[in-house]
PDB file of C-alpha atoms in Angstrom:
ATOM      1  CA  MET A   1      41.821 -44.832  57.667  1.00  0.00           C
ATOM      2  CA  ALA A   2      39.436 -41.973  56.968  1.00  0.00           C
ATOM      3  CA  TRP A   3      35.877 -41.909  58.199  1.00  0.00           C
ATOM      4  CA  SER A   4      33.035 -40.104  56.543  1.00  0.00           C
ATOM      5  CA  ALA A   5      30.301 -38.451  58.568  1.00  0.00           C
ATOM      6  CA  PHE A   6      27.187 -36.495  57.834  1.00  0.00           C
ATOM      7  CA  VAL A   7      24.734 -34.339  59.759  1.00  0.00           C
ATOM      8  CA  ARG A   8      21.105 -35.266  59.486  1.00  0.00           C
ATOM      9  CA  SER A   9      18.449 -32.689  60.249  1.00  0.00           C
ATOM     10  CA  THR A  10      15.607 -33.711  62.513  1.00  0.00           C
ATOM     11  CA  SER A  11      12.612 -31.935  63.920  1.00  0.00           C
ATOM     12  CA  ASP A  12      14.478 -31.510  67.241  1.00  0.00           C
ATOM     13  CA  ASN A  13      17.054 -29.029  65.910  1.00  0.00           C
ATOM     14  CA  ILE A  14      14.985 -27.017  63.487  1.00  0.00           C
ATOM     15  CA  ILE A  15      13.343 -23.807  64.591  1.00  0.00           C
ATOM     16  CA  SER A  16      10.970 -21.498  62.821  1.00  0.00           C
ATOM     17  CA  PRO A  17       9.437 -18.081  63.601  1.00  0.00           C
ATOM     18  CA  SER A  18       6.522 -19.850  65.270  1.00  0.00           C
ATOM     19  CA  THR A  19       8.725 -21.926  67.604  1.00  0.00           C
ATOM     20  CA  ALA A  20       8.133 -20.868  71.210  1.00  0.00           C
ATOM     21  CA  SER A  21      11.051 -22.501  73.020  1.00  0.00           C
ATOM     22  CA  GLY A  22      14.010 -22.487  70.633  1.00  0.00           C
ATOM     23  CA  LEU A  23      17.095 -24.677  71.043  1.00  0.00           C
ATOM     24  CA  CYS A  24      18.630 -23.215  74.191  1.00  0.00           C
ATOM     25  CA  VAL A  25      18.429 -20.375  76.703  1.00  0.00           C
ATOM     26  CA  VAL A  26      21.341 -17.925  76.919  1.00  0.00           C
ATOM     27  CA  THR A  27      21.537 -16.216  80.323  1.00  0.00           C
ATOM     28  CA  GLN A  28      23.475 -12.977  80.663  1.00  0.00           C
ATOM     29  CA  LEU A  29      25.450 -12.442  83.868  1.00  0.00           C
ATOM     30  CA  ASP A  30      27.492  -9.338  83.072  1.00  0.00           C
ATOM     31  CA  PRO A  31      25.616  -7.028  83.172  1.00  0.00           C
ATOM     32  CA  ILE A  32      22.527  -8.371  84.926  1.00  0.00           C
ATOM     33  CA  SER A  33      19.142  -6.945  85.917  1.00  0.00           C
ATOM     34  CA  LEU A  34      17.228  -7.204  89.178  1.00  0.00           C
ATOM     35  CA  ILE A  35      13.442  -6.944  89.460  1.00  0.00           C
ATOM     36  CA  PHE A  36      11.997  -5.858  92.821  1.00  0.00           C
ATOM     37  CA  THR A  37       8.874  -4.219  94.230  1.00  0.00           C
ATOM     38  CA  LEU A  38       8.148  -1.394  96.654  1.00  0.00           C
ATOM     39  CA  PRO A  39       4.898  -0.102  98.204  1.00  0.00           C
ATOM     40  CA  GLU A  40       3.039   2.345  95.966  1.00  0.00           C
ATOM     41  CA  THR A  41       3.242   4.921  98.770  1.00  0.00           C
ATOM     42  CA  VAL A  42       6.913   5.601  97.938  1.00  0.00           C
ATOM     43  CA  LEU A  43       6.296   6.280  94.247  1.00  0.00           C
ATOM     44  CA  ALA A  44       5.990  10.039  94.771  1.00  0.00           C
ATOM     45  CA  GLN A  45       9.307  10.108  96.660  1.00  0.00           C
ATOM     46  CA  ILE A  46      11.042   8.213  93.881  1.00  0.00           C
ATOM     47  CA  GLN A  47       9.706  10.537  91.201  1.00  0.00           C
ATOM     48  CA  GLN A  48      10.592  13.624  93.242  1.00  0.00           C
ATOM     49  CA  GLN A  49      14.148  12.424  93.814  1.00  0.00           C
ATOM     50  CA  GLN A  50      14.607  11.501  90.142  1.00  0.00           C
ATOM     51  CA  GLN A  51      13.599  15.018  89.122  1.00  0.00           C
ATOM     52  CA  LYS A  52      15.791  16.562  91.817  1.00  0.00           C
ATOM     53  CA  THR A  53      18.999  14.694  91.010  1.00  0.00           C
ATOM     54  CA  ASN A  54      18.448  14.060  87.292  1.00  0.00           C
ATOM     55  CA  THR A  55      20.734  11.041  87.648  1.00  0.00           C
ATOM     56  CA  PRO A  56      19.969   7.309  88.099  1.00  0.00           C
ATOM     57  CA  LEU A  57      19.193   6.373  91.697  1.00  0.00           C
ATOM     58  CA  LYS A  58      21.478   3.864  93.376  1.00  0.00           C
ATOM     59  CA  VAL A  59      20.230   0.349  94.198  1.00  0.00           C
ATOM     60  CA  ILE A  60      22.142  -1.911  96.581  1.00  0.00           C
ATOM     61  CA  ALA A  61      21.669  -5.703  96.538  1.00  0.00           C
ATOM     62  CA  TYR A  62      22.151  -7.830  99.663  1.00  0.00           C
ATOM     63  CA  ASN A  63      21.786 -11.543 100.326  1.00  0.00           C
ATOM     64  CA  GLN A  64      18.593 -12.877 101.911  1.00  0.00           C
ATOM     65  CA  ASP A  65      19.552 -12.179 105.524  1.00  0.00           C
ATOM     66  CA  ASN A  66      21.134  -8.776 104.752  1.00  0.00           C
ATOM     67  CA  THR A  67      24.587  -9.822 105.969  1.00  0.00           C
ATOM     68  CA  ILE A  68      26.477  -9.645 102.661  1.00  0.00           C
ATOM     69  CA  LYS A  69      26.504  -6.753 100.219  1.00  0.00           C
ATOM     70  CA  LEU A  70      26.449  -8.294  96.761  1.00  0.00           C
ATOM     71  CA  ASP A  71      26.688  -5.337  94.386  1.00  0.00           C
ATOM     72  CA  GLU A  72      25.678  -1.755  93.678  1.00  0.00           C
ATOM     73  CA  GLY A  73      23.668  -0.825  90.619  1.00  0.00           C
ATOM     74  CA  GLU A  74      21.393   1.836  89.199  1.00  0.00           C
ATOM     75  CA  LEU A  75      17.632   2.108  88.899  1.00  0.00           C
ATOM     76  CA  GLY A  76      16.789   1.630  85.245  1.00  0.00           C
ATOM     77  CA  LEU A  77      13.015   1.418  85.048  1.00  0.00           C
ATOM     78  CA  VAL A  78       9.884   2.065  87.093  1.00  0.00           C
ATOM     79  CA  ASN A  79       6.833   0.185  85.851  1.00  0.00           C
ATOM     80  CA  ASN A  80       4.082   2.523  84.684  1.00  0.00           C
ATOM     81  CA  GLU A  81       1.369   0.455  86.336  1.00  0.00           C
ATOM     82  CA  ILE A  82       0.527  -0.284  89.963  1.00  0.00           C
ATOM     83  CA  LEU A  83       0.131  -3.979  90.800  1.00  0.00           C
ATOM     84  CA  GLN A  84      -3.479  -4.063  91.970  1.00  0.00           C
ATOM     85  CA  THR A  85      -3.174  -7.295  93.968  1.00  0.00           C
ATOM     86  CA  THR A  86      -0.382  -6.008  96.218  1.00  0.00           C
ATOM     87  CA  ARG A  87      -0.676  -2.218  95.730  1.00  0.00           C
ATOM     88  CA  SER A  88       3.011  -2.103  94.878  1.00  0.00           C
ATOM     89  CA  ILE A  89       5.212  -0.885  92.055  1.00  0.00           C
ATOM     90  CA  GLN A  90       7.703  -2.983  90.138  1.00  0.00           C
ATOM     91  CA  LEU A  91      11.193  -1.627  89.505  1.00  0.00           C
ATOM     92  CA  LYS A  92      14.170  -2.808  87.495  1.00  0.00           C
ATOM     93  CA  ALA A  93      17.777  -2.148  88.466  1.00  0.00           C
ATOM     94  CA  ASN A  94      20.883  -2.838  86.387  1.00  0.00           C
ATOM     95  CA  PHE A  95      24.150  -4.170  87.837  1.00  0.00           C
ATOM     96  CA  SER A  96      27.557  -4.634  86.237  1.00  0.00           C
ATOM     97  CA  ASN A  97      27.973  -7.851  88.291  1.00  0.00           C
ATOM     98  CA  LYS A  98      31.696  -8.057  87.524  1.00  0.00           C
ATOM     99  CA  GLU A  99      32.273 -10.613  90.281  1.00  0.00           C
ATOM    100  CA  ASN A 100      29.157 -12.683  89.426  1.00  0.00           C
ATOM    101  CA  LYS A 101      27.769 -12.336  92.943  1.00  0.00           C
ATOM    102  CA  LEU A 102      24.269 -11.938  91.511  1.00  0.00           C
ATOM    103  CA  TRP A 103      22.913 -15.123  89.976  1.00  0.00           C
ATOM    104  CA  PRO A 104      19.851 -15.652  87.754  1.00  0.00           C
ATOM    105  CA  GLY A 105      16.850 -16.789  89.788  1.00  0.00           C
ATOM    106  CA  GLU A 106      18.508 -15.904  93.108  1.00  0.00           C
ATOM    107  CA  LEU A 107      16.371 -14.371  95.842  1.00  0.00           C
ATOM    108  CA  VAL A 108      18.024 -11.197  97.176  1.00  0.00           C
ATOM    109  CA  ASN A 109      17.090  -8.024  99.055  1.00  0.00           C
ATOM    110  CA  ALA A 110      17.228  -4.716  97.207  1.00  0.00           C
ATOM    111  CA  ARG A 111      17.513  -1.260  98.749  1.00  0.00           C
ATOM    112  CA  LEU A 112      16.770   1.851  96.764  1.00  0.00           C
ATOM    113  CA  LEU A 113      18.835   4.812  97.983  1.00  0.00           C
ATOM    114  CA  LEU A 114      16.740   7.963  97.686  1.00  0.00           C
ATOM    115  CA  ASP A 115      18.814  10.373  99.731  1.00  0.00           C
ATOM    116  CA  THR A 116      21.782  10.575 102.080  1.00  0.00           C
ATOM    117  CA  ARG A 117      21.354  12.464 105.330  1.00  0.00           C
ATOM    118  CA  HIS A 118      24.522  13.569 107.098  1.00  0.00           C
ATOM    119  CA  ASN A 119      24.741  13.880 110.899  1.00  0.00           C
ATOM    120  CA  GLY A 120      21.318  12.275 111.315  1.00  0.00           C
ATOM    121  CA  LEU A 121      19.997  11.546 114.810  1.00  0.00           C
ATOM    122  CA  THR A 122      19.231   7.860 115.352  1.00  0.00           C
ATOM    123  CA  VAL A 123      18.018   5.724 118.258  1.00  0.00           C
ATOM    124  CA  PRO A 124      17.371   1.994 118.573  1.00  0.00           C
ATOM    125  CA  ALA A 125      14.040   1.113 116.985  1.00  0.00           C
ATOM    126  CA  ALA A 126      12.843  -0.352 120.314  1.00  0.00           C
ATOM    127  CA  VAL A 127      12.925   3.151 121.795  1.00  0.00           C
ATOM    128  CA  VAL A 128      10.093   4.363 119.554  1.00  0.00           C
ATOM    129  CA  GLN A 129       6.602   3.882 121.006  1.00  0.00           C
ATOM    130  CA  GLN A 130       3.146   4.333 119.496  1.00  0.00           C
ATOM    131  CA  GLY A 131       0.395   6.209 121.320  1.00  0.00           C
ATOM    132  CA  PRO A 132      -2.950   7.913 120.646  1.00  0.00           C
ATOM    133  CA  GLN A 133      -1.133  11.101 119.645  1.00  0.00           C
ATOM    134  CA  GLY A 134       1.458   9.368 117.473  1.00  0.00           C
ATOM    135  CA  THR A 135       5.023   8.230 118.008  1.00  0.00           C
ATOM    136  CA  TYR A 136       6.915   9.120 121.183  1.00  0.00           C
ATOM    137  CA  VAL A 137       9.889   8.186 123.340  1.00  0.00           C
ATOM    138  CA  TRP A 138      10.532   8.158 127.069  1.00  0.00           C
ATOM    139  CA  VAL A 139      13.277  10.674 127.855  1.00  0.00           C
ATOM    140  CA  ILE A 140      15.307  10.432 131.064  1.00  0.00           C
ATOM    141  CA  LYS A 141      15.636  13.820 132.731  1.00  0.00           C
ATOM    142  CA  PRO A 142      18.666  14.925 134.833  1.00  0.00           C
ATOM    143  CA  ASP A 143      16.872  13.900 138.059  1.00  0.00           C
ATOM    144  CA  ASN A 144      16.379  10.346 136.680  1.00  0.00           C
ATOM    145  CA  THR A 145      12.666  10.796 136.146  1.00  0.00           C
ATOM    146  CA  VAL A 146      11.058  10.175 132.779  1.00  0.00           C
ATOM    147  CA  ALA A 147       8.902  12.268 130.484  1.00  0.00           C
ATOM    148  CA  ILE A 148       7.166  11.661 127.176  1.00  0.00           C
ATOM    149  CA  HIS A 149       8.521  13.407 124.092  1.00  0.00           C
ATOM    150  CA  GLN A 150       6.441  13.295 120.926  1.00  0.00           C
ATOM    151  CA  ILE A 151       8.720  12.662 117.969  1.00  0.00           C
ATOM    152  CA  LYS A 152       8.607  12.418 114.209  1.00  0.00           C
ATOM    153  CA  VAL A 153      10.345   9.404 112.698  1.00  0.00           C
ATOM    154  CA  ALA A 154      11.775   9.682 109.201  1.00  0.00           C
ATOM    155  CA  GLN A 155      12.600   6.003 108.740  1.00  0.00           C
ATOM    156  CA  ILE A 156      13.180   2.744 110.594  1.00  0.00           C
ATOM    157  CA  SER A 157      15.750   0.388 109.086  1.00  0.00           C
ATOM    158  CA  ASP A 158      18.156  -2.275 110.368  1.00  0.00           C
ATOM    159  CA  GLY A 159      16.977  -1.808 113.943  1.00  0.00           C
ATOM    160  CA  GLN A 160      17.612   1.944 113.933  1.00  0.00           C
ATOM    161  CA  ALA A 161      15.113   4.808 113.810  1.00  0.00           C
ATOM    162  CA  LEU A 162      16.039   8.076 112.107  1.00  0.00           C
ATOM    163  CA  ILE A 163      14.511  10.978 114.038  1.00  0.00           C
ATOM    164  CA  ASP A 164      13.251  14.078 112.250  1.00  0.00           C
ATOM    165  CA  SER A 165      12.179  16.082 115.284  1.00  0.00           C
ATOM    166  CA  GLY A 166      11.242  15.903 118.977  1.00  0.00           C
ATOM    167  CA  LEU A 167      14.573  14.616 120.286  1.00  0.00           C
ATOM    168  CA  ASP A 168      17.957  16.281 120.778  1.00  0.00           C
ATOM    169  CA  ALA A 169      21.407  14.763 120.566  1.00  0.00           C
ATOM    170  CA  ASN A 170      22.839  13.442 123.869  1.00  0.00           C
ATOM    171  CA  GLU A 171      19.396  13.058 125.465  1.00  0.00           C
ATOM    172  CA  GLN A 172      19.014   9.748 127.269  1.00  0.00           C
ATOM    173  CA  VAL A 173      16.051   7.559 126.341  1.00  0.00           C
ATOM    174  CA  VAL A 174      14.501   4.401 127.746  1.00  0.00           C
ATOM    175  CA  VAL A 175      15.365   1.363 125.628  1.00  0.00           C
ATOM    176  CA  ASP A 176      13.139  -1.283 127.240  1.00  0.00           C
ATOM    177  CA  GLY A 177      10.530  -1.717 129.926  1.00  0.00           C
ATOM    178  CA  GLN A 178       8.496   1.255 128.689  1.00  0.00           C
ATOM    179  CA  TYR A 179       5.206  -0.460 129.528  1.00  0.00           C
ATOM    180  CA  LYS A 180       6.023  -0.015 133.245  1.00  0.00           C
ATOM    181  CA  LEU A 181       6.466   3.743 133.038  1.00  0.00           C
ATOM    182  CA  GLN A 182       4.350   6.785 133.651  1.00  0.00           C
ATOM    183  CA  PRO A 183       5.374  10.458 133.529  1.00  0.00           C
ATOM    184  CA  GLY A 184       7.513  11.442 136.521  1.00  0.00           C
ATOM    185  CA  ALA A 185       8.510   7.866 137.385  1.00  0.00           C
ATOM    186  CA  HIS A 186      12.060   7.347 138.655  1.00  0.00           C
ATOM    187  CA  VAL A 187      14.340   5.035 136.714  1.00  0.00           C
ATOM    188  CA  THR A 188      17.725   3.455 137.378  1.00  0.00           C
ATOM    189  CA  LEU A 189      20.380   3.323 134.683  1.00  0.00           C
ATOM    190  CA  LEU A 190      21.778  -0.182 134.181  1.00  0.00           C
ATOM    191  CA  HIS A 191      24.951  -1.137 132.354  1.00  0.00           C
ATOM    192  CA  GLY A 192      26.622  -4.278 131.091  1.00  0.00           C
ATOM    193  CA  LYS A 193      25.342  -7.647 132.318  1.00  0.00           C
ATOM    194  CA  ALA A 194      22.700  -6.098 134.563  1.00  0.00           C
ATOM    195  CA  ALA A 195      21.187  -4.274 131.596  1.00  0.00           C
ATOM    196  CA  GLN A 196      21.139  -7.472 129.519  1.00  0.00           C
ATOM    197  CA  GLU A 197      19.440  -9.448 132.276  1.00  0.00           C
ATOM    198  CA  GLU A 198      16.823  -6.739 132.780  1.00  0.00           C
ATOM    199  CA  ALA A 199      16.148  -6.552 129.036  1.00  0.00           C
ATOM    200  CA  ALA A 200      15.654 -10.325 128.873  1.00  0.00           C
ATOM    201  CA  GLN A 201      13.258 -10.245 131.832  1.00  0.00           C
ATOM    202  CA  ASP A 202      11.272  -7.368 130.325  1.00  0.00           C
ATOM    203  CA  ALA A 203      10.982  -9.247 127.038  1.00  0.00           C
ATOM    204  CA  MET A 204       9.329 -12.149 128.862  1.00  0.00           C
ATOM    205  CA  GLN A 205       6.955  -9.921 130.842  1.00  0.00           C
ATOM    206  CA  ALA A 206       6.052  -7.409 128.170  1.00  0.00           C
ATOM    207  CA  PRO A 207       2.367  -7.530 127.216  1.00  0.00           C
ATOM    208  CA  ILE A 208       1.486  -8.893 123.782  1.00  0.00           C
ATOM    209  CA  PRO A 209       0.137  -6.046 121.605  1.00  0.00           C
TER     210      PRO A 209
END
């Protein structure tokens, strides 16, 4: 037995140029774009690096707690207006997203790679101290006394500080308990469990800034 059928048009499936919503939303996954913001203070660095390399800058996407690298893409657009409420700039990066690790509406962390520095000198971020004359570290001298070295920090990221000047490779620095020190004070080097216990005790006794 044959059945006859017909399609009846209704107002629910008719769209016109003035229709705002349409019938459905098509979301593109491959490729995909990522919108993120950075402080306006880095705008000059971005522009300088774009002119220097004349190639798209790399953008790396991580999950919310920075434990998983999701994908690598390229910077596609820098908004030509500063967001006045946050004094930040909005950027757009494009990703191939071949493995669909980036998902529409997902909250991720984006890192814009401006430059790669080889053989950079780094120390734990906790080593860097702030004083009236700027940033400094406590350096342990050969006689186990300490001295202040004024330093210039290029960047602090992922618990590590990249040092521009003021510190040499293989110099020993004080990692914790700096609030107890004064120039010329003697220190004792601790290792292993003893160092962990001392660090935990210092964390409890350290003054609140």
